[in-house]
Coordinates of C-alpha atoms in Angstrom, one line a residue:
M1 CA 0.1 -0.2 0.2
P2 CA 1.1 3.6 -0.6
R3 CA 2.8 5.6 2.2
A4 CA -0.2 6.9 4.5
G5 CA 0.7 10.2 7.2
G6 CA 4.8 9.9 6.3
I7 CA 4.9 5.6 6.9
F8 CA 5.1 3.6 4.4
S9 CA 3.8 0.0 5.2
L10 CA 4.7 -3.0 2.6
V11 CA 1.7 -5.1 1.2
P12 CA 0.7 -7.7 3.6
G13 CA 1.8 -11.3 2.5
Y14 CA 4.9 -9.9 0.7
F15 CA 7.5 -12.0 3.0
A16 CA 8.7 -14.9 0.9
V17 CA 9.8 -18.1 2.6
D18 CA 12.5 -20.5 1.4
G19 CA 11.2 -23.4 -0.8
T20 CA 8.0 -21.4 -1.4
T21 CA 7.0 -20.1 -4.7
I22 CA 6.7 -16.5 -5.3
E23 CA 3.5 -15.3 -6.2
V24 CA 2.8 -12.5 -8.3
S25 CA 0.1 -11.2 -5.4
Q26 CA 3.6 -11.0 -3.3
H27 CA 5.7 -9.3 -5.6
N28 CA 4.3 -6.8 -8.3
P29 CA 2.3 -5.1 -5.2
V30 CA 5.1 -4.5 -3.0
F31 CA 7.4 -3.0 -5.8
E32 CA 4.8 -0.9 -7.3
D33 CA 4.0 0.9 -4.2
V34 CA 7.6 1.2 -3.5
A35 CA 7.9 2.8 -6.5
Q36 CA 5.3 5.4 -5.4
A37 CA 6.7 5.9 -2.3
L38 CA 9.9 6.8 -3.7
T39 CA 8.4 9.2 -6.6
D40 CA 6.1 10.9 -3.6
S41 CA 9.4 11.6 -1.9
L42 CA 11.2 15.0 -2.2
P43 CA 14.7 14.5 -3.7
R44 CA 17.5 16.1 -1.8
D45 CA 19.4 17.5 -4.6
G46 CA 16.0 19.6 -5.4
S47 CA 15.4 17.7 -9.1
A48 CA 11.8 17.8 -8.6
P49 CA 9.5 20.4 -6.7
M50 CA 7.0 20.2 -3.9
T51 CA 3.2 19.2 -5.1
G52 CA 1.9 20.5 -1.7
N53 CA 2.0 22.8 1.5
L54 CA 4.8 21.1 3.8
A55 CA 3.6 21.2 7.3
M56 CA 6.8 21.4 9.5
G57 CA 4.6 20.0 12.8
S58 CA 6.3 22.9 14.8
N59 CA 9.9 22.1 13.8
K60 CA 12.6 24.2 12.5
I61 CA 13.9 24.7 8.8
T62 CA 17.7 25.2 10.4
N63 CA 21.1 25.9 8.2
L64 CA 18.8 27.8 5.6
A65 CA 20.9 29.6 3.0
A66 CA 20.2 33.4 2.6
A67 CA 17.6 34.9 0.4
T68 CA 18.9 36.3 -2.8
N69 CA 15.6 36.3 -4.8
P70 CA 11.9 37.6 -4.3
A71 CA 10.7 34.0 -4.0
D72 CA 13.0 32.8 -1.3
A73 CA 12.5 32.0 1.7
V74 CA 13.8 34.7 4.5
R75 CA 16.4 33.7 7.0
F76 CA 15.9 35.0 10.9
D77 CA 18.9 37.2 10.5
Q78 CA 17.6 38.9 7.4
V79 CA 14.6 40.0 9.2
P80 CA 14.9 44.0 9.9
V81 CA 14.3 45.7 12.8
L82 CA 12.2 48.7 12.4
T83 CA 12.6 51.3 14.8
G84 CA 10.5 54.5 14.5
L85 CA 9.8 53.7 10.4
T86 CA 13.2 55.1 9.5
A87 CA 14.4 51.9 7.7
T88 CA 15.4 52.0 4.0
V89 CA 15.9 49.6 1.8
A90 CA 19.6 49.3 2.1
E91 CA 19.1 48.4 5.9
L92 CA 16.7 45.7 5.2
N93 CA 19.6 43.7 4.0
F94 CA 17.3 41.9 1.2
T95 CA 17.1 44.6 -1.4
D96 CA 15.3 42.4 -4.3
V97 CA 12.7 41.2 -1.7
V98 CA 11.4 45.0 -0.5
T99 CA 9.8 46.6 -3.6
A100 CA 9.9 50.6 -3.8
P101 CA 6.1 50.9 -3.1
I102 CA 7.0 49.8 0.6
Q103 CA 10.2 51.8 0.6
T104 CA 7.8 54.9 -0.5
Q105 CA 5.1 54.1 2.2
L106 CA 8.0 53.9 4.6
D107 CA 9.1 57.6 4.1
A108 CA 6.0 58.6 4.2
K109 CA 5.3 57.9 7.7
Q110 CA 5.8 60.4 10.6
P111 CA 8.1 59.1 12.7
L112 CA 6.6 58.5 16.4
D113 CA 7.6 61.1 19.0
A114 CA 6.3 62.2 22.7
D115 CA 4.3 64.8 21.4
L116 CA 2.2 62.7 19.1
T117 CA 2.0 60.0 22.3
A118 CA 0.4 62.4 24.0
I119 CA -2.0 63.9 21.5
A120 CA -3.3 60.0 21.2
A121 CA -3.7 59.8 24.9
L122 CA -6.1 62.7 25.3
A123 CA -9.7 61.9 26.0
T124 CA -10.9 65.2 26.7
N125 CA -12.7 67.8 24.1
G126 CA -11.3 71.1 23.2
I127 CA -8.6 73.1 21.4
V128 CA -5.2 71.2 21.9
A129 CA -2.3 72.8 23.5
R130 CA 1.2 72.0 24.1
T131 CA 2.2 72.3 27.6
G132 CA 5.6 71.0 27.6
A133 CA 7.9 68.2 26.1
G134 CA 5.4 65.4 25.1
T135 CA 2.4 66.9 27.5
V136 CA -0.7 68.1 25.9
A137 CA -3.7 69.2 27.3
T138 CA -7.1 70.6 25.9
R139 CA -8.0 74.4 26.3
A140 CA -11.3 76.2 25.4
I141 CA -11.9 80.1 25.0
T142 CA -13.5 81.9 27.9
A143 CA -15.2 85.3 28.2
G144 CA -13.7 88.4 29.7
A145 CA -15.1 91.3 31.0
G146 CA -17.2 92.9 27.7
V147 CA -16.7 89.7 25.7
T148 CA -19.1 86.9 25.2
V149 CA -17.8 83.7 23.9
T150 CA -19.7 80.9 21.7
D151 CA -18.5 77.4 21.4
G152 CA -15.3 78.3 23.2
D153 CA -13.7 74.6 23.2
G154 CA -14.3 74.4 19.2
V155 CA -16.8 71.0 19.6
A156 CA -19.8 72.2 17.6
G157 CA -18.2 74.8 15.4
N158 CA -15.4 77.4 15.0
P159 CA -15.1 79.3 18.4
T160 CA -16.8 83.0 18.0
I161 CA -15.8 86.1 19.9
S162 CA -17.9 89.0 20.6
A163 CA -16.8 92.2 22.0
M164 CA -18.6 95.0 23.1
Q165 CA -19.0 97.5 20.4
W166 CA -19.7 101.4 20.7
T167 CA -21.9 103.1 17.9
Y168 CA -21.6 107.0 17.6
I169 CA -24.0 109.4 16.4
A170 CA -23.3 113.1 15.6
S171 CA -24.9 116.2 16.7
Q172 CA -28.4 116.3 15.1
A173 CA -30.8 119.3 14.3
T174 CA -34.0 117.4 14.5
T175 CA -37.6 118.6 15.1
S176 CA -40.1 116.8 17.3
G177 CA -41.0 113.1 16.2
T178 CA -37.7 112.8 14.7
S179 CA -36.2 109.0 15.8
F180 CA -32.8 107.4 15.1
D181 CA -32.5 103.7 14.9
F182 CA -29.5 101.9 15.8
T183 CA -29.5 98.2 13.8
G184 CA -26.9 95.6 14.1
I185 CA -26.9 94.7 17.7
G186 CA -25.2 91.1 18.3
A187 CA -27.6 88.4 19.5
A188 CA -25.2 87.8 22.3
A189 CA -25.2 91.2 23.6
T190 CA -26.3 91.2 27.2
E191 CA -25.3 95.0 28.1
L192 CA -26.0 98.2 26.3
E193 CA -25.1 102.0 27.3
I194 CA -26.6 104.7 25.8
F195 CA -25.1 108.3 26.3
I196 CA -27.2 111.4 25.3
Q197 CA -25.2 114.7 25.4
S198 CA -26.5 118.4 24.8
S199 CA -30.0 117.3 23.5
Q200 CA -32.3 120.5 23.9
L201 CA -35.8 120.1 24.3
S202 CA -38.8 122.5 24.4
G203 CA -42.2 123.0 25.6
G204 CA -43.3 119.5 26.9
D205 CA -41.1 117.4 24.8
I206 CA -39.8 114.3 26.4
M207 CA -36.7 111.4 24.9
Q208 CA -37.9 108.0 24.5
V209 CA -35.6 105.1 24.5
R210 CA -37.2 101.9 22.8
L211 CA -35.8 98.4 22.3
G212 CA -36.4 96.3 19.1
T213 CA -36.5 92.7 17.9
A214 CA -35.9 91.6 14.4
G215 CA -39.5 92.1 14.4
G216 CA -39.3 96.0 14.7
I217 CA -39.2 98.4 17.4
I218 CA -41.2 97.8 20.5
A219 CA -43.7 100.4 21.8
T220 CA -45.6 98.6 24.9
G221 CA -44.8 96.8 27.9
Y222 CA -42.5 98.8 29.6
D223 CA -42.2 100.0 33.3
C224 CA -40.5 103.2 33.9
E225 CA -40.4 105.5 36.6
V226 CA -38.1 108.7 36.1
G227 CA -37.9 111.2 38.7
W228 CA -36.3 114.6 39.1
D229 CA -36.3 117.7 42.1
T230 CA -39.5 119.1 41.3
G231 CA -41.7 115.9 39.7
N232 CA -41.5 112.3 38.3
Q233 CA -42.5 110.7 35.1
G234 CA -44.1 106.5 34.2
G235 CA -43.9 105.6 31.0
A236 CA -45.5 102.2 29.8
T237 CA -44.3 102.9 26.0
S238 CA -40.7 103.5 26.8
F239 CA -37.9 104.2 28.8
A240 CA -38.9 108.1 29.0
L241 CA -36.8 111.1 29.6
P242 CA -38.6 114.1 30.7
R243 CA -37.6 118.0 30.1
P244 CA -37.6 119.3 33.7
T245 CA -36.1 122.6 33.0
S246 CA -34.7 124.4 29.9
A247 CA -31.3 123.0 30.4
P248 CA -29.5 120.6 27.6
V249 CA -30.2 117.3 28.9
V250 CA -27.1 115.1 29.7
V251 CA -28.0 111.5 30.6
T252 CA -26.8 107.7 30.9
I253 CA -29.0 105.1 30.1
R254 CA -27.7 101.3 31.3
C255 CA -29.6 98.4 30.2
M256 CA -28.6 95.0 30.9
K257 CA -30.4 91.5 30.0
T258 CA -31.1 89.4 33.4
S259 CA -32.6 86.4 32.0
T260 CA -33.8 85.4 28.7
N261 CA -35.1 88.9 26.5
V262 CA -35.7 90.6 29.8
W263 CA -34.2 94.2 30.0
F264 CA -33.8 96.2 33.0
A265 CA -32.4 100.0 32.6
S266 CA -31.2 102.5 35.3
I267 CA -31.3 106.2 34.4
A268 CA -29.0 108.8 35.6
G269 CA -28.2 112.6 34.4
S270 CA -28.9 116.0 34.2
A271 CA -30.9 118.7 33.1
G272 CA -30.3 121.5 35.3
V273 CA -31.5 119.6 37.8
A274 CA -30.7 115.9 38.7
I275 CA -32.4 113.0 36.9
N276 CA -32.7 109.6 38.4
G277 CA -35.1 106.4 37.1
C278 CA -34.9 102.7 36.4
G279 CA -37.6 100.1 34.2
Y280 CA -37.6 97.2 32.4
V281 CA -39.5 95.4 29.7
D282 CA -39.6 92.0 28.5
L283 CA -39.0 91.4 25.0
A284 CA -40.4 88.6 22.9
A285 CA -37.2 87.8 21.4
V286 CA -33.6 88.8 21.1
L287 CA -32.4 92.6 20.9
T288 CA -31.2 93.6 17.6

């Protein structure tokens, strides 16, 4: 019978005994099996190739010659130790085995360093800052006085910084009923300061300061009280500045948002006498 599992066994009955006739069944099958077993064996001189995979059974191939061609098996001492992905084709020691595309990929790699390792270890969101050699931290832009910050850590988008802005209106010659509309107030605004200087009123005129939204100027819903030496005045349609005397009005109005779209105002100034007041209005939308 042919070799099975690496073991060759002769056909039963092969054994010849003196004085007996050798039968065909004893002679021919045995030599046919021997011929087949020799054919299936790997010749030591390499005159015939393997016809299947060679299982080593956890054994080593020893005394292997160094590889010189792409299809050669590589010896252990020909396998390079790559440090920092900076090995070149020459350092690999088997140039014919490593192709140019592999070297191109190696050259394009960023060498590993302590800074990259520190970045890889980050587990928090925010703006990355290098705080020292091999150390990083996440930071966020925070608001200071007169400044508002939206998305300071950059997670939802670019950080937006809004600073206090001042609008100056030059002297105007006006008549009763004239108004000035200051637009473009940022949605993040939480405080307004309005300075009025040298405004001359006549008769029973008053100045009114009203806030507005994208829907227009708001003329209702105010609760304002302003007093001076000889009287006082309330207002439900604006932050009103009365004319207690014939002197020019110099006044400051400070408005501050205390909750969602609710604005409180403090009023202080002079028109020959001291003027003081306060008020508030609850807007239906963001001040613009």
